[in-house]
Amino acid sequence: MFRIFNAIATCIDRFTHYSGRIVAWLTLAVMGLTCSVVVMRYYLQTGSIALQESVNYLHASVFMLAIAYTLQRGGHVRVDIFYRNLSRTGQAWIDTLGGLLFLLPLCGVMLWLNWDYVVNSWTVKEVSSESSGLPWVYLLKTLMLIMPVTLLLQGIAETIKNISIIVANSTADNSPTDTRG
Amino acid sequence: MEYLPLLMFVAICLVLLLGYPVAFSLAGTSLAFALIGLATGHFDAAFLHALPNRIYGTMGNNSLVAVPLFVLMGVMLEKSRIAEDLLQSMSRAFGNVRGGLGLSVVAVGMLLAASTGIVGATVVTMGLMSLPSMLKQGYSPALATGTICATGTLGQIIPPSIALVLLGDILSSAYSQAQLNLGIFTPKTVSIGDLFLGAIIPGLVLVLLYCGYLVLYTRWKPDAAPLAEDGHQAIAVGEVVRSLVPPMVLILAVLGSILAGIATPTEAAGVGAMGATLLALLRNQLTLARLREVVLSTTEVSAMVFMILIGAAVFSLVFRGFGGEEMVESLFRQLPGGAFGATLVVMLVIFLLGFILDFIEITFVVVPIVGPVLLTLGVDPIWLGVMIALNLQTSFLTPPFGFALFYLRGVAPPGVLTSDIYRGVAPFVALQLLLLGMLALWPQLATWLPYTLMR
């Protein structure tokens, strides 16, 4: 039974890991395009709204697609005044409860709230409000569904991993072969 | 029921102490309260439906693109050892000056910390980079750790810090809201660049105060900061110039172009990040593996910041749904002392919150609530921003809960006692309070430069 869950967690982990490592390179594109905006404006005296918007598209893609990766890497900041002194099992308990009570419901609520918003955008194939802007606002808004889905998946994987830490440690404590103490 | 928003705020603070990531705790607890409110009929779900628009607004906010770009620049300078080289050659150049190493740490911290905004990260970096060499040279643990903690938090108020980018963005919308409240329909604006300008003089005064303290203290107690044993070995001028000039030019160019109004903070950040990358490339420090490290850590910081922004959006919508804004406003109106009293209370609350929350969370959670009210009372937005930044920096340094102290404790060798860190940092806290007092008395310290240049 546990083996199935662990296999699911490993599978999600792998997906999140590679997706994070891929989108991270887009930060260099954000940098390069921002520099070309500057060059165009100050040396060629032209501005391109499409270029400006593509900077925002890439930037939004980086952070929206990397939120799950950051969860996996433990990169979301904590108030760790007490957390850091807890045992590994104690930390796993906090993370399990936090995952079940906060993270997973939040992903559900975001999916529910964002759904109509994104669907409306797709039905009209929404374009930029600027006339020379990019015509892919509906694609950009789709990130608002991808983010909660990837975060939900990674949240499930984290919860599975934390539960197996709790289970592993509790069986180790009760194990009759453990004669220490 | 009137105090439900306050109750929610307290509940969130308690939940945060459990240690689950801030962004999710913030949003999750708020949603739980929203659920209770829905069940008891005190909350209208319509408020939550503004969330998609808030998230999309964040995605499309060009000013906030400066965040990953400044982080990229800072991480690049750090990982390609440019900052470390700078510290080494500066401290060797100052080898014959008493307290020279301490002064070098302050200078490097000022330049490096400028582009990062997360207290913990900067303190850890500065600690790993300079604590071992300070202790080896015989600096007293108290003096060494105090200097490093103070310097590590200095980056919060020296532009271009991402803390000021975020604070500037929030304040600019708070300012336009405040003016609408006052019935001004052609509102003045305040930008991130204005806040940068406002922070420059207070930031430099603070650096001077730090340096003055170091010079006086090491003269008074020479044993606390012995000269380097190889201090008499002359260092080639060329070497100092080579390691000092490029990063200095880079940071001055970034700042200068923003301050001169040539570039937006985002554009300057992009060019700065590119400059740092080229610098790393020129020094043969940029392998593919290191570049990957840089982009990954930039991405993580960026996702972390924006997830907190989303979590804080959930919180603020629920808070507003419970009538929290009206509650805060009427609370402030009842306070004695008008704008001054209200500002004082906000500063105290922010100082205390600084013990459990980082700069980013306070900026996203507290400032949108109290900012419009204070600005409606006539407080100057730039002055308020600088005061908040300075206040938080002080909070991060204050024993026993200050963030900076915990982080430095984590990387300090066991030989350094926690009480050493407390003793070492106390004089710096006093300097911070001195500057806060000066700013309260003479707001022109913050407002003079931006308002002079704006005209």
Short mmCIF file of C-alpha atoms in Angstrom, two decimals, chain A residues 20-21 23-25 27-28 30-32 34-35 37-38 41-42 52 55-56 59-60 62-64 66-67 69-71 73 75-84 94-95 98-99 102-103 105-106 109-110 112-114 117 137 140-141 143-144 147 151, chain B residues 15-22 24-25 27-29 31 48-49 51-53 55-56 58-62 64-65 68-69 72 262-263 266-267 270-271 273-274 277 288 291-292 295-296 298-300 302-304 306-308 310 314 355-357 361 406:
data_model
loop_
_atom_site.label_atom_id
_atom_site.label_comp_id
_atom_site.label_asym_id
_atom_site.label_seq_id
_atom_site.Cartn_x
_atom_site.Cartn_y
_atom_site.Cartn_z
CA GLY A 20 11.84 23.75 -12.11
CA ARG A 21 15.25 23.19 -13.63
CA VAL A 23 11.95 27.19 -16.26
CA ALA A 24 14.85 28.56 -14.21
CA TRP A 25 16.76 29.28 -17.43
CA THR A 27 15.40 34.14 -15.90
CA LEU A 28 18.30 34.69 -18.30
CA VAL A 30 14.04 37.95 -18.78
CA MET A 31 17.42 39.60 -18.24
CA GLY A 32 18.32 39.61 -21.93
CA THR A 34 14.97 43.68 -20.43
CA CYS A 35 18.38 44.77 -21.69
CA VAL A 37 14.18 47.02 -24.16
CA VAL A 38 16.73 49.43 -22.71
CA ARG A 41 14.59 52.84 -26.01
CA TYR A 42 17.80 54.73 -25.38
CA GLN A 52 7.89 44.79 -22.96
CA VAL A 55 9.38 40.27 -20.52
CA ASN A 56 6.32 40.11 -18.29
CA HIS A 59 8.77 36.59 -15.70
CA ALA A 60 5.25 35.42 -14.82
CA VAL A 62 9.10 31.64 -14.14
CA PHE A 63 7.50 32.34 -10.81
CA MET A 64 4.14 30.70 -11.46
CA ALA A 66 8.43 27.41 -10.07
CA ILE A 67 6.23 27.71 -6.99
CA TYR A 69 9.59 23.43 -7.37
CA THR A 70 10.32 25.88 -4.57
CA LEU A 71 8.04 23.88 -2.28
CA ARG A 73 13.31 22.49 -2.42
CA GLY A 75 12.45 27.40 -0.43
CA HIS A 76 9.25 28.93 0.92
CA VAL A 77 10.25 30.87 4.04
CA ARG A 78 9.12 29.69 7.44
CA VAL A 79 9.05 31.32 10.84
CA ASP A 80 11.43 28.71 12.21
CA ILE A 81 11.99 29.95 15.77
CA PHE A 82 10.47 26.73 17.15
CA TYR A 83 10.40 24.60 14.02
CA ARG A 84 14.18 24.35 13.77
CA ILE A 94 3.82 20.19 11.16
CA ASP A 95 4.36 19.78 7.44
CA GLY A 98 0.04 22.31 7.18
CA GLY A 99 -0.21 20.52 3.87
CA PHE A 102 -3.58 24.96 4.43
CA LEU A 103 -1.78 24.09 1.22
CA PRO A 105 -7.33 23.59 0.39
CA LEU A 106 -5.63 26.75 -0.88
CA VAL A 109 -9.80 27.37 -3.73
CA MET A 110 -7.43 28.94 -6.25
CA TRP A 112 -12.19 27.08 -8.13
CA LEU A 113 -11.82 30.88 -8.18
CA ASN A 114 -9.50 31.05 -11.18
CA TYR A 117 -11.67 33.77 -14.99
CA VAL A 137 -3.40 36.93 -22.80
CA LEU A 140 -0.76 33.83 -19.97
CA LYS A 141 -3.84 33.52 -17.77
CA LEU A 143 -0.71 29.87 -15.80
CA MET A 144 -3.28 30.66 -13.11
CA MET A 147 0.19 26.89 -10.89
CA LEU A 151 1.38 23.03 -6.46
CA VAL B 15 -0.17 29.73 13.37
CA LEU B 16 2.95 31.19 11.75
CA LEU B 17 4.98 30.32 14.85
CA LEU B 18 4.34 26.62 14.14
CA GLY B 19 6.78 26.92 11.28
CA TYR B 20 4.78 25.92 8.23
CA PRO B 21 5.72 28.11 5.21
CA VAL B 22 4.42 31.65 5.68
CA PHE B 24 0.52 28.94 2.83
CA SER B 25 -0.16 29.51 6.54
CA ALA B 27 -3.64 32.02 2.99
CA GLY B 28 -4.84 28.83 4.68
CA THR B 29 -5.71 30.44 8.00
CA LEU B 31 -9.53 30.81 4.21
CA LEU B 48 -12.78 36.24 -2.64
CA HIS B 49 -13.74 36.53 -6.28
CA LEU B 51 -8.46 37.03 -6.10
CA PRO B 52 -7.93 36.04 -9.77
CA ASN B 53 -7.68 39.69 -10.73
CA ILE B 55 -3.01 37.35 -9.09
CA TYR B 56 -3.16 38.46 -12.70
CA THR B 58 0.85 40.66 -9.97
CA MET B 59 1.80 38.71 -13.08
CA GLY B 60 1.50 41.80 -15.23
CA ASN B 61 3.21 44.25 -12.87
CA ASN B 62 6.33 45.39 -14.67
CA LEU B 64 8.03 43.75 -9.84
CA VAL B 65 10.15 42.25 -12.63
CA PRO B 68 14.21 38.51 -9.90
CA LEU B 69 16.63 40.74 -11.80
CA LEU B 72 20.06 37.54 -10.14
CA ILE B 262 17.21 57.61 -17.13
CA ALA B 263 16.03 54.09 -16.42
CA THR B 266 13.37 47.24 -13.67
CA GLU B 267 15.50 48.33 -16.60
CA GLY B 270 18.19 44.05 -16.03
CA VAL B 271 21.31 45.91 -17.08
CA ALA B 273 22.23 41.62 -13.82
CA MET B 274 23.75 41.54 -17.30
CA THR B 277 27.09 38.19 -15.56
CA LEU B 288 27.81 26.17 -16.72
CA LEU B 291 25.31 29.55 -13.97
CA ARG B 292 22.76 26.84 -13.25
CA VAL B 295 19.43 30.75 -12.14
CA LEU B 296 18.00 28.11 -9.81
CA THR B 298 17.12 33.27 -8.43
CA THR B 299 14.05 31.27 -9.46
CA GLU B 300 13.51 29.93 -5.95
CA SER B 302 11.40 34.79 -7.01
CA ALA B 303 8.77 32.04 -6.58
CA MET B 304 8.99 32.44 -2.80
CA PHE B 306 5.49 36.00 -5.35
CA MET B 307 3.82 33.14 -3.48
CA ILE B 308 3.86 35.31 -0.37
CA ILE B 310 -0.48 35.69 -3.46
CA VAL B 314 -5.92 36.08 0.07
CA PHE B 355 10.52 39.42 15.46
CA ILE B 356 8.47 36.80 13.67
CA LEU B 357 8.03 38.05 10.10
CA GLU B 361 5.65 39.49 4.63
CA PHE B 406 19.51 33.71 14.78
#
